[in-house]
């Protein structure tokens, strides 16, 4: 998994290793991903792989993936009542697409509305989606799980992964259009 850090991917996704939380398991590695377009952050996330030779029963295995993804949304999409279900579907479909078998998946999708007041009242309101999820990899191919997660971060950023040799059409100031 560490070999994936620093690689450039479709849509401007960049991975880097970050310090792993020390109290969740005896062994852990953590990666952070950001999708940027010029100076604008479209999505960010963390991928943490835990290993415990004597895991809690809820894990149903000795490895556990814990993830977090956050992205700012356009107003109309952020107000969609099905947004949480869509975010969870992106996770499940990405794991399936990458043939990353798993068990014991769980998570939450949260919409965050930020409104500014007082000296910050000139700022536009924003809506973010946050997905916190974890699952237990069923097979030995952990890189498949990382690749699936990278696709999820790109999807949250509005830059779905493309096959090799295919270029995305230019984007037009997503945030500027939503205000």
CSV table of C-alpha atoms in Angstrom, one decimal:
chain,number,residue,atom,x,y,z
A,1,UNK,CA,0.0,0.0,0.0
A,2,UNK,CA,2.8,2.4,0.7
A,3,UNK,CA,4.0,2.0,-2.8
A,4,UNK,CA,0.8,3.8,-4.0
A,5,UNK,CA,1.7,7.1,-2.2
A,6,UNK,CA,2.6,10.0,-4.3
A,7,UNK,CA,1.2,8.5,-7.5
A,8,UNK,CA,-0.8,10.8,-9.7
A,9,UNK,CA,-4.2,9.5,-10.6
A,10,UNK,CA,-7.0,10.6,-12.8
A,11,UNK,CA,-8.7,13.8,-11.7
A,12,UNK,CA,-5.8,15.2,-9.6
A,13,UNK,CA,-5.9,12.8,-6.7
A,14,UNK,CA,-2.8,12.7,-4.6
A,15,UNK,CA,-1.9,10.2,-1.9
A,16,UNK,CA,0.5,10.6,1.0
A,17,UNK,CA,1.3,8.6,4.1
A,18,UNK,CA,0.3,10.3,7.4
A,19,UNK,CA,0.8,9.2,11.0
A,20,UNK,CA,-1.6,6.4,11.9
A,21,UNK,CA,-3.7,6.5,15.0
A,22,UNK,CA,-1.9,4.6,17.8
A,23,UNK,CA,-4.7,3.4,19.9
A,24,UNK,CA,-7.0,1.6,17.4
A,25,UNK,CA,-4.9,-1.5,16.8
A,26,UNK,CA,-1.3,-2.8,17.4
A,27,UNK,CA,-0.4,-2.2,13.8
A,28,UNK,CA,-1.7,0.5,11.4
A,29,UNK,CA,-0.9,2.5,8.3
A,30,UNK,CA,-2.7,5.7,7.3
A,31,UNK,CA,-2.9,7.5,4.0
A,32,UNK,CA,-4.5,10.8,3.1
A,33,UNK,CA,-5.9,11.7,-0.3
A,34,UNK,CA,-6.8,15.1,-1.7
A,35,UNK,CA,-8.4,15.9,-5.1
A,36,UNK,CA,-7.6,19.4,-6.2
A,37,UNK,CA,-8.4,21.4,-9.2
A,38,UNK,CA,-5.9,24.3,-9.5
A,39,UNK,CA,-6.1,25.8,-5.9
A,40,UNK,CA,-9.5,24.4,-5.1
A,41,UNK,CA,-9.8,21.4,-2.9
A,42,UNK,CA,-12.7,19.2,-4.2
A,43,UNK,CA,-12.5,16.3,-1.8
A,44,UNK,CA,-10.3,15.0,1.0
A,45,UNK,CA,-10.1,11.8,2.9
A,46,UNK,CA,-8.2,9.3,5.1
A,47,UNK,CA,-7.7,5.6,4.6
A,48,UNK,CA,-6.5,3.7,7.7
A,49,UNK,CA,-5.6,0.0,7.6
A,50,UNK,CA,-5.6,-1.6,11.0
A,51,UNK,CA,-4.2,-5.0,11.9
A,52,UNK,CA,-4.8,-6.8,15.2
A,53,UNK,CA,-3.7,-10.5,15.6
A,54,UNK,CA,-6.4,-10.7,18.3
A,55,UNK,CA,-9.2,-8.5,16.8
A,56,UNK,CA,-12.4,-7.5,18.4
A,57,UNK,CA,-15.2,-9.9,17.3
A,58,UNK,CA,-17.1,-7.2,15.4
A,59,UNK,CA,-14.2,-7.0,12.9
A,60,UNK,CA,-14.7,-10.6,11.7
A,61,UNK,CA,-11.0,-10.7,10.6
A,62,UNK,CA,-7.6,-9.5,11.6
A,63,UNK,CA,-7.5,-6.5,9.3
A,64,UNK,CA,-10.0,-3.5,9.3
A,65,UNK,CA,-10.2,-0.5,6.9
A,66,UNK,CA,-11.4,2.7,8.5
A,67,UNK,CA,-12.1,5.6,6.1
A,68,UNK,CA,-13.3,9.2,6.1
A,69,UNK,CA,-14.2,11.3,3.0
A,70,UNK,CA,-15.4,14.9,2.8
A,71,UNK,CA,-16.4,17.0,-0.2
A,72,UNK,CA,-18.2,20.3,-0.6
A,73,UNK,CA,-21.4,19.9,-2.7
A,74,UNK,CA,-23.4,22.1,-4.9
A,75,UNK,CA,-26.5,23.4,-3.1
A,76,UNK,CA,-29.1,21.4,-5.1
A,77,UNK,CA,-27.2,18.1,-4.6
A,78,UNK,CA,-26.5,18.9,-0.9
A,79,UNK,CA,-30.3,19.2,-0.3
A,80,UNK,CA,-31.2,15.9,-1.9
A,81,UNK,CA,-32.8,13.6,0.7
A,82,UNK,CA,-31.2,10.6,-0.8
A,83,UNK,CA,-27.6,11.9,-0.5
A,84,UNK,CA,-26.6,9.6,2.3
A,85,UNK,CA,-27.8,6.5,0.4
A,86,UNK,CA,-26.0,7.7,-2.7
A,87,UNK,CA,-22.7,8.1,-0.7
A,88,UNK,CA,-23.1,4.6,0.7
A,89,UNK,CA,-23.8,3.2,-2.8
A,90,UNK,CA,-20.6,4.8,-4.1
A,91,UNK,CA,-18.7,2.9,-1.5
A,92,UNK,CA,-20.3,-0.5,-2.2
A,93,UNK,CA,-20.1,-0.1,-6.0
A,94,UNK,CA,-16.5,0.9,-5.8
A,95,UNK,CA,-15.5,-2.1,-3.7
A,96,UNK,CA,-17.4,-4.4,-6.1
A,97,UNK,CA,-15.9,-2.8,-9.2
A,98,UNK,CA,-12.3,-3.4,-7.8
A,99,UNK,CA,-13.1,-7.0,-6.8
A,100,UNK,CA,-12.3,-6.0,-3.2
A,101,UNK,CA,-14.3,-8.5,-1.1
A,102,UNK,CA,-15.4,-7.4,2.4
A,103,UNK,CA,-17.5,-8.2,5.4
A,104,UNK,CA,-18.8,-6.3,8.4
A,105,UNK,CA,-19.2,-3.0,6.7
A,106,UNK,CA,-20.8,-0.1,8.5
A,107,UNK,CA,-20.8,3.7,8.4
A,108,UNK,CA,-22.5,7.0,8.5
A,109,UNK,CA,-23.1,9.7,5.9
A,110,UNK,CA,-23.5,13.2,7.2
A,111,UNK,CA,-24.5,16.5,5.5
A,112,UNK,CA,-22.9,19.5,7.1
A,113,UNK,CA,-24.5,23.0,6.4
A,114,UNK,CA,-22.2,25.9,7.2
A,115,UNK,CA,-23.8,29.3,7.5
A,116,UNK,CA,-21.7,32.4,8.2
A,117,UNK,CA,-22.7,35.4,10.4
A,118,UNK,CA,-21.3,38.7,11.7
A,119,UNK,CA,-18.0,39.6,10.1
A,120,UNK,CA,-18.1,36.4,8.1
A,121,UNK,CA,-21.6,37.1,6.7
A,122,UNK,CA,-20.3,37.8,3.2
A,123,UNK,CA,-19.3,34.1,2.8
A,124,UNK,CA,-21.7,31.9,0.9
A,125,UNK,CA,-23.4,29.0,2.7
A,126,UNK,CA,-21.8,25.6,2.0
A,127,UNK,CA,-23.0,22.0,2.2
A,128,UNK,CA,-20.4,19.2,2.7
A,129,UNK,CA,-21.0,15.5,2.6
A,130,UNK,CA,-18.9,13.3,5.0
A,131,UNK,CA,-18.7,9.6,4.8
A,132,UNK,CA,-17.2,7.6,7.7
A,133,UNK,CA,-17.1,3.9,7.0
A,134,UNK,CA,-15.2,0.8,8.0
A,135,UNK,CA,-15.1,-2.8,6.7
A,136,UNK,CA,-13.1,-6.0,7.0
A,137,UNK,CA,-11.2,-7.1,3.8
A,138,UNK,CA,-12.1,-10.7,3.0
A,139,UNK,CA,-9.1,-11.4,0.8
A,140,UNK,CA,-5.3,-10.8,0.8
A,141,UNK,CA,-5.4,-8.1,-1.9
A,142,UNK,CA,-5.4,-4.9,0.3
A,143,UNK,CA,-4.4,-2.7,-2.6
A,144,UNK,CA,-7.8,-3.4,-4.3
A,145,UNK,CA,-9.4,-1.8,-1.2
A,146,UNK,CA,-7.2,1.2,-1.5
A,147,UNK,CA,-7.9,1.6,-5.2
A,148,UNK,CA,-11.6,1.3,-4.6
A,149,UNK,CA,-11.3,4.0,-1.9
A,150,UNK,CA,-9.3,6.3,-4.2
A,151,UNK,CA,-12.2,6.0,-6.8
A,152,UNK,CA,-14.6,6.9,-4.0
A,153,UNK,CA,-12.7,10.1,-3.1
A,154,UNK,CA,-12.6,11.0,-6.8
A,155,UNK,CA,-16.4,10.4,-7.1
A,156,UNK,CA,-17.1,12.5,-4.1
A,157,UNK,CA,-15.0,15.3,-5.8
A,158,UNK,CA,-17.2,15.1,-8.8
A,159,UNK,CA,-14.4,13.6,-10.9
A,160,UNK,CA,-15.4,10.0,-11.5
A,161,UNK,CA,-12.5,7.7,-12.3
A,162,UNK,CA,-11.9,7.2,-16.0
A,163,UNK,CA,-10.3,4.2,-17.9
A,164,UNK,CA,-6.7,4.6,-19.0
A,165,UNK,CA,-6.4,6.7,-22.1
A,166,UNK,CA,-9.7,8.6,-21.5
A,167,UNK,CA,-9.6,12.3,-20.6
A,168,UNK,CA,-12.2,14.2,-18.7
A,169,UNK,CA,-13.9,17.2,-20.2
A,170,UNK,CA,-12.8,20.5,-18.6
A,171,UNK,CA,-14.8,21.5,-15.6
A,172,UNK,CA,-16.4,25.0,-15.2
A,173,UNK,CA,-16.0,26.5,-11.7
A,174,UNK,CA,-18.4,24.3,-9.8
A,175,UNK,CA,-18.5,26.5,-6.7
A,176,UNK,CA,-19.0,29.7,-8.7
A,177,UNK,CA,-22.0,28.2,-10.4
A,178,UNK,CA,-23.7,27.2,-7.2
A,179,UNK,CA,-23.7,30.6,-5.6
